[in-house]
Amino acid sequence: MTTAKLASLMARGTEFLGCESAILCGAMSWVSERHLVSAISNAGGFGVIACGAMTPELLDAEIAATKALTDKPFGVNLITMHPQLFDLIEVCARHDVSHVVLAGGLPPKGSIEAIKANGAKLICFAPALALAKKLVRSGVDALVVEGMEAGGHIGPVATSVLAQEILPEMAEQVPVFVAGGIGRGEAIAAYLEMGAAGVQLGTRFACASESIAHPAFKKAFFRASARDAIASVQIDPRLPVIPVRSLKNAGMENFTAKQREVANLLDQGAVDMMEAQLQIEHFWAGALRRAVIDGDVEGGSLMAGQSVGMVTKEEPVADIIAELMAQAATALERRAA
């Protein structure tokens, strides 16, 4: 059930993405791969491959495998600090990927031009209004406003505050998608009414039937409440560590130890700042893989947003999207009554 009002509010987002429902799946390393991405796009949403630390060869194979499972549009999320970023952009261009999402900081010089040269639309994250304005001036086609309630790497400001700050200023210029802590359609309706073109969800999709995540990983989500999804702590101000929100376990404590280890290497001059940051990122990539693929829910990283308390069972992607859209439509109908 979708009302004309919901369709109208989502029209800009669905037109921009080329899908039926303006619901992006957040790029989750090891989780947002061919099976989940194609299922989301096939169900009318917009799947996004999480490139993460993939080599160009691995990304090439992943895009090809996803295209074999869906003829619907999907995107690719690239990390700005990846040492082979421009090679990854070229892979996306060869496959005519329609949308590229850049995450992890300001786009490096030349990257925006390289992405758009082949006609791809570029989406970037905007954790502050000043940055949102700068990104749009530089040619970015759409923004994701993601609050600290999200899983994985997070910023310091809540979704509701960022939405109030950025939507009134930017929503008329480019499509803006709101993310972080969204678990129900009522919240989607509210952000659409504030001017959002659509939303992005990750945690709700992590435990979908089509997700390849280990059963133990999914079970940890089903058992968790919002307060179990905590943010990591930065122990050395020199280390440019972006906080990560995960379910509390031994893996979170291991990260504190890893920061101390890297800080000591900096003290000794054994690594430079870029290498230090890459070591931190590789830690998370490895820890996340152990949880998602191997089912190590104690030592691995259980990256989850605070909406995890609303994830209570394994269900098909199509059912999740249908439920979210029905809830949003009902909320809009109630307000119009």
Coordinates of C-alpha atoms in Angstrom, one line a residue:
M1 CA 0.0 0.0 0.0
T2 CA 1.5 3.3 -1.1
T3 CA -0.4 6.6 -1.1
A4 CA -0.1 9.2 -3.8
K5 CA 1.4 11.4 -1.1
L6 CA 4.2 9.0 -0.4
A7 CA 4.9 8.5 -4.1
S8 CA 5.0 12.3 -4.6
L9 CA 7.4 12.9 -1.7
M10 CA 9.7 10.1 -3.0
A11 CA 9.5 11.1 -6.6
R12 CA 12.7 13.1 -6.7
G13 CA 14.6 10.3 -5.0
T14 CA 13.2 7.5 -7.2
E15 CA 13.9 9.5 -10.3
F16 CA 17.4 10.2 -9.3
L17 CA 18.1 6.6 -8.3
G18 CA 16.0 5.0 -11.1
C19 CA 14.1 2.7 -8.7
E20 CA 10.6 2.3 -7.3
S21 CA 11.3 3.2 -3.6
A22 CA 13.8 5.8 -2.6
I23 CA 15.4 3.5 0.0
L24 CA 19.2 3.0 -0.3
C25 CA 20.9 0.2 1.4
G26 CA 23.9 1.5 3.3
A27 CA 27.2 0.0 2.1
M28 CA 28.2 -2.6 4.8
S29 CA 31.6 -4.3 4.2
W30 CA 31.3 -8.1 3.7
V31 CA 27.4 -7.8 3.9
S32 CA 26.6 -5.5 1.0
E33 CA 27.7 -7.9 -1.7
R34 CA 26.1 -9.3 -4.9
H35 CA 23.3 -11.3 -3.1
L36 CA 22.0 -8.5 -0.8
V37 CA 22.6 -5.7 -3.4
S38 CA 20.7 -7.5 -6.2
A39 CA 17.9 -8.5 -3.9
I40 CA 17.3 -4.9 -2.7
S41 CA 17.4 -3.5 -6.3
N42 CA 15.1 -6.3 -7.5
A43 CA 12.6 -5.5 -4.6
G44 CA 12.4 -1.8 -5.8
G45 CA 15.0 -0.3 -3.5
F46 CA 18.6 0.7 -4.4
G47 CA 21.4 -1.7 -3.5
V48 CA 25.0 -0.4 -3.0
I49 CA 28.0 -2.6 -3.2
A50 CA 30.5 -2.0 -0.4
C51 CA 33.9 -2.0 -2.1
G52 CA 35.8 -1.4 1.1
A53 CA 39.3 -2.7 0.8
M54 CA 38.6 -4.7 -2.4
T55 CA 41.2 -4.7 -5.2
P56 CA 40.1 -3.5 -8.6
E57 CA 40.0 -7.1 -9.8
L58 CA 37.7 -8.1 -6.9
L59 CA 35.4 -5.2 -7.5
D60 CA 35.3 -6.0 -11.2
A61 CA 34.1 -9.5 -10.4
E62 CA 31.6 -8.3 -7.8
I63 CA 30.0 -5.8 -10.1
A64 CA 29.8 -8.4 -12.9
A65 CA 28.2 -11.0 -10.5
T66 CA 25.7 -8.4 -9.3
K67 CA 24.7 -7.5 -12.9
A68 CA 24.1 -11.2 -13.5
L69 CA 21.5 -11.2 -10.6
T70 CA 19.7 -8.0 -11.4
D71 CA 18.9 -5.7 -14.4
K72 CA 17.9 -2.9 -12.0
P73 CA 20.2 0.0 -11.1
F74 CA 22.6 -0.3 -8.2
G75 CA 25.5 1.7 -6.9
V76 CA 29.1 1.2 -5.7
N77 CA 30.5 2.7 -2.5
L78 CA 34.2 3.6 -2.7
I79 CA 36.4 4.7 0.2
T80 CA 38.3 8.0 -0.5
M81 CA 41.5 6.8 1.2
H82 CA 41.8 3.6 -0.9
P83 CA 45.3 3.6 -2.4
Q84 CA 43.8 2.5 -5.8
L85 CA 40.8 4.8 -5.8
F86 CA 41.2 5.9 -9.4
D87 CA 41.6 2.3 -10.6
L88 CA 38.3 1.4 -8.8
I89 CA 36.6 4.4 -10.5
E90 CA 37.8 3.1 -13.8
V91 CA 36.3 -0.3 -13.0
C92 CA 33.0 1.3 -12.3
A93 CA 33.2 3.2 -15.6
R94 CA 33.9 0.1 -17.6
H95 CA 30.7 -1.5 -16.1
D96 CA 28.6 1.7 -16.6
V97 CA 27.8 1.8 -12.9
S98 CA 25.1 4.4 -12.7
H99 CA 25.8 5.8 -9.2
V100 CA 29.0 6.0 -7.2
V101 CA 29.0 6.8 -3.5
L102 CA 32.2 8.3 -2.0
A103 CA 32.7 7.8 1.7
G104 CA 35.4 8.4 4.2
G105 CA 36.3 12.1 3.8
L106 CA 36.5 14.8 1.1
P107 CA 36.9 13.5 -2.4
P108 CA 40.6 13.6 -3.5
K109 CA 41.6 16.0 -6.3
G110 CA 40.3 14.8 -9.7
S111 CA 38.1 12.0 -8.3
I112 CA 34.8 13.9 -8.8
E113 CA 35.7 14.6 -12.4
A114 CA 36.8 11.0 -13.0
I115 CA 33.6 9.6 -11.6
K116 CA 31.3 11.9 -13.6
A117 CA 33.3 11.7 -16.9
N118 CA 31.5 8.5 -17.8
G119 CA 28.1 9.9 -16.8
A120 CA 27.8 8.3 -13.4
K121 CA 25.9 10.2 -10.7
L122 CA 28.0 11.0 -7.5
I123 CA 26.7 10.7 -4.0
C124 CA 28.7 11.9 -1.0
F125 CA 28.3 12.0 2.8
A126 CA 27.8 15.4 4.4
P127 CA 28.3 15.4 8.2
A128 CA 27.9 19.2 8.4
L129 CA 26.2 22.0 6.5
A130 CA 29.4 23.7 5.5
L131 CA 30.7 20.5 4.0
A132 CA 27.4 19.9 2.3
K133 CA 27.6 23.3 0.6
K134 CA 31.2 22.7 -0.4
L135 CA 30.4 19.3 -1.9
V136 CA 27.6 20.6 -4.0
R137 CA 29.7 23.5 -5.3
S138 CA 32.3 21.0 -6.4
G139 CA 29.8 19.1 -8.5
V140 CA 28.4 16.3 -6.2
D141 CA 24.9 15.2 -7.5
A142 CA 23.3 14.1 -4.2
L143 CA 24.1 14.0 -0.5
V144 CA 23.6 11.5 2.3
V145 CA 23.1 13.0 5.7
E146 CA 24.1 10.3 8.2
G147 CA 23.8 10.8 12.0
M148 CA 25.7 9.2 14.8
E149 CA 22.9 6.6 15.4
A150 CA 24.2 4.7 12.4
G151 CA 26.3 1.6 12.4
G152 CA 29.9 1.4 11.3
H153 CA 31.9 4.7 10.9
I154 CA 30.0 7.6 12.4
G155 CA 30.1 11.3 12.9
P156 CA 29.4 13.3 16.2
V157 CA 25.9 14.7 15.4
A158 CA 22.5 13.0 15.7
T159 CA 20.4 12.4 12.6
S160 CA 17.5 14.5 13.7
V161 CA 19.8 17.5 14.2
L162 CA 21.7 17.1 10.9
A163 CA 18.3 16.8 9.1
Q164 CA 17.0 20.0 10.6
E165 CA 20.2 21.8 9.8
I166 CA 20.9 20.6 6.3
L167 CA 17.5 19.8 4.6
P168 CA 16.1 23.4 4.7
E169 CA 19.4 24.7 3.1
M170 CA 20.2 22.0 0.6
A171 CA 17.1 19.9 -0.3
E172 CA 16.1 22.3 -3.1
Q173 CA 19.6 22.2 -4.7
V174 CA 20.2 18.4 -4.8
P175 CA 18.5 15.2 -3.6
V176 CA 19.3 14.6 0.1
F177 CA 19.0 11.2 1.6
V178 CA 18.8 10.9 5.4
A179 CA 20.5 8.0 7.3
G180 CA 21.2 6.8 10.8
G181 CA 18.9 5.1 13.2
I182 CA 16.0 4.6 10.8
G183 CA 14.1 1.4 11.5
R184 CA 10.5 2.1 10.7
G185 CA 8.4 3.8 8.0
E186 CA 7.1 6.5 10.3
A187 CA 10.6 8.0 10.5
I188 CA 10.9 7.8 6.7
A189 CA 7.6 9.7 6.3
A190 CA 8.8 12.4 8.7
Y191 CA 12.2 13.0 6.9
L192 CA 10.4 13.0 3.5
E193 CA 8.1 15.7 4.8
M194 CA 11.1 17.7 6.0
G195 CA 12.4 17.7 2.4
A196 CA 14.5 14.5 2.1
A197 CA 14.4 12.8 -1.3
G198 CA 14.7 9.4 0.4
V199 CA 16.5 7.5 3.1
Q200 CA 19.3 5.1 3.6
L201 CA 19.1 2.0 5.9
G202 CA 21.8 -0.5 6.8
T203 CA 21.0 -2.3 10.0
R204 CA 17.5 -3.4 9.0
F205 CA 19.0 -5.1 5.9
A206 CA 22.0 -6.8 7.5
C207 CA 19.9 -9.7 8.8
A208 CA 17.7 -10.1 5.7
S209 CA 17.2 -13.6 4.3
E210 CA 19.4 -12.7 1.3
S211 CA 22.3 -11.4 3.5
I212 CA 25.2 -13.8 3.6
A213 CA 26.0 -12.8 7.2
H214 CA 26.7 -15.8 9.5
P215 CA 23.7 -17.1 11.5
A216 CA 25.6 -16.2 14.7
F217 CA 26.0 -12.6 13.5
K218 CA 22.3 -12.3 12.8
K219 CA 21.4 -13.9 16.2
A220 CA 23.5 -11.2 17.9
F221 CA 21.4 -8.6 16.2
F222 CA 18.1 -10.2 17.2
R223 CA 19.2 -10.3 20.8
A224 CA 20.5 -6.7 21.0
S225 CA 18.8 -3.5 22.1
A226 CA 19.6 0.0 21.0
R227 CA 21.8 0.6 24.0
D228 CA 24.0 -2.3 23.1
A229 CA 25.2 -0.5 19.9
I230 CA 28.0 1.7 21.3
A231 CA 30.6 3.9 19.7
S232 CA 34.4 3.2 20.0
V233 CA 36.6 5.6 21.9
Q234 CA 39.6 7.5 20.5
I235 CA 42.5 7.1 23.0
D236 CA 45.1 9.2 21.2
P237 CA 44.2 12.7 19.8
R238 CA 47.0 12.3 17.1
L239 CA 45.3 9.3 15.5
P240 CA 42.6 10.4 13.0
V241 CA 40.3 7.6 14.2
I242 CA 36.7 7.9 13.1
P243 CA 34.4 6.4 15.8
V244 CA 32.8 3.1 14.9
R245 CA 29.4 2.0 16.3
S246 CA 29.2 -1.8 17.0
L247 CA 27.6 -4.1 19.5
K248 CA 29.6 -4.2 22.7
N249 CA 31.9 -7.3 22.8
A250 CA 35.6 -8.2 23.3
G251 CA 36.3 -7.0 19.7
M252 CA 35.6 -3.4 20.8
E253 CA 38.1 -3.8 23.6
N254 CA 40.6 -5.2 21.2
F255 CA 40.3 -2.0 19.2
T256 CA 41.4 0.1 22.2
A257 CA 44.6 -2.1 22.3
K258 CA 45.1 -1.7 18.6
Q259 CA 45.0 2.1 18.9
R260 CA 47.7 1.9 21.6
E261 CA 49.9 -0.3 19.4
V262 CA 49.6 2.1 16.4
A263 CA 50.2 5.1 18.7
N264 CA 53.5 3.4 19.9
L265 CA 54.5 2.9 16.3
L266 CA 53.9 6.6 15.6
D267 CA 56.1 7.5 18.6
Q268 CA 58.9 5.3 17.3
G269 CA 58.6 6.8 13.8
A270 CA 57.9 3.4 12.4
V271 CA 54.8 4.5 10.5
D272 CA 53.5 7.8 9.1
M273 CA 50.0 9.1 9.7
M274 CA 48.5 7.7 6.5
E275 CA 49.9 4.2 7.3
A276 CA 48.6 4.5 10.9
Q277 CA 45.1 5.3 9.6
L278 CA 45.3 2.4 7.1
Q279 CA 46.3 0.0 9.9
I280 CA 43.2 1.2 11.9
E281 CA 41.0 0.6 8.8
H282 CA 42.5 -2.8 8.1
F283 CA 41.8 -3.7 11.8
W284 CA 38.1 -3.0 11.3
A285 CA 37.9 -4.7 8.0
G286 CA 39.4 -7.9 9.5
A287 CA 37.4 -7.8 12.6
L288 CA 34.2 -7.2 10.6
R289 CA 35.0 -10.2 8.3
R290 CA 35.5 -12.5 11.3
A291 CA 32.0 -11.6 12.6
V292 CA 30.1 -11.5 9.4
I293 CA 31.7 -14.4 7.5
D294 CA 33.2 -16.6 10.3
G295 CA 30.6 -16.0 13.0
D296 CA 33.1 -14.8 15.6
V297 CA 30.6 -12.7 17.6
E298 CA 33.0 -12.2 20.5
G299 CA 36.3 -11.2 18.9
G300 CA 34.9 -9.9 15.6
S301 CA 33.2 -6.5 15.0
L302 CA 29.4 -6.5 15.1
M303 CA 28.9 -3.1 13.4
A304 CA 25.3 -2.1 14.0
G305 CA 23.2 1.1 14.3
Q306 CA 21.0 1.9 17.2
S307 CA 18.0 0.7 15.2
V308 CA 19.2 -2.8 15.9
G309 CA 16.5 -3.2 18.6
M310 CA 14.0 -3.1 15.7
V311 CA 15.7 -6.1 14.0
T312 CA 14.0 -9.1 15.5
K313 CA 13.9 -11.7 12.8
E314 CA 15.3 -12.9 9.5
E315 CA 13.0 -11.8 6.6
P316 CA 13.2 -11.3 2.9
V317 CA 14.3 -7.9 1.6
A318 CA 11.1 -7.5 -0.3
D319 CA 9.1 -7.9 2.9
I320 CA 11.3 -5.3 4.7
I321 CA 10.8 -2.7 2.0
A322 CA 7.1 -3.4 1.7
E323 CA 6.7 -3.0 5.5
L324 CA 8.6 0.2 5.6
M325 CA 6.6 1.7 2.7
A326 CA 3.3 0.6 4.2
Q327 CA 4.3 2.2 7.6
A328 CA 5.3 5.4 5.8
A329 CA 2.1 5.5 3.8
T330 CA -0.1 4.9 6.9
A331 CA 1.7 7.7 8.8
L332 CA 1.1 10.1 6.0
E333 CA -2.5 9.2 5.8
R334 CA -3.0 9.7 9.5
R335 CA -1.5 13.2 9.3
A336 CA -3.8 14.1 6.4
A337 CA -6.9 12.9 8.1

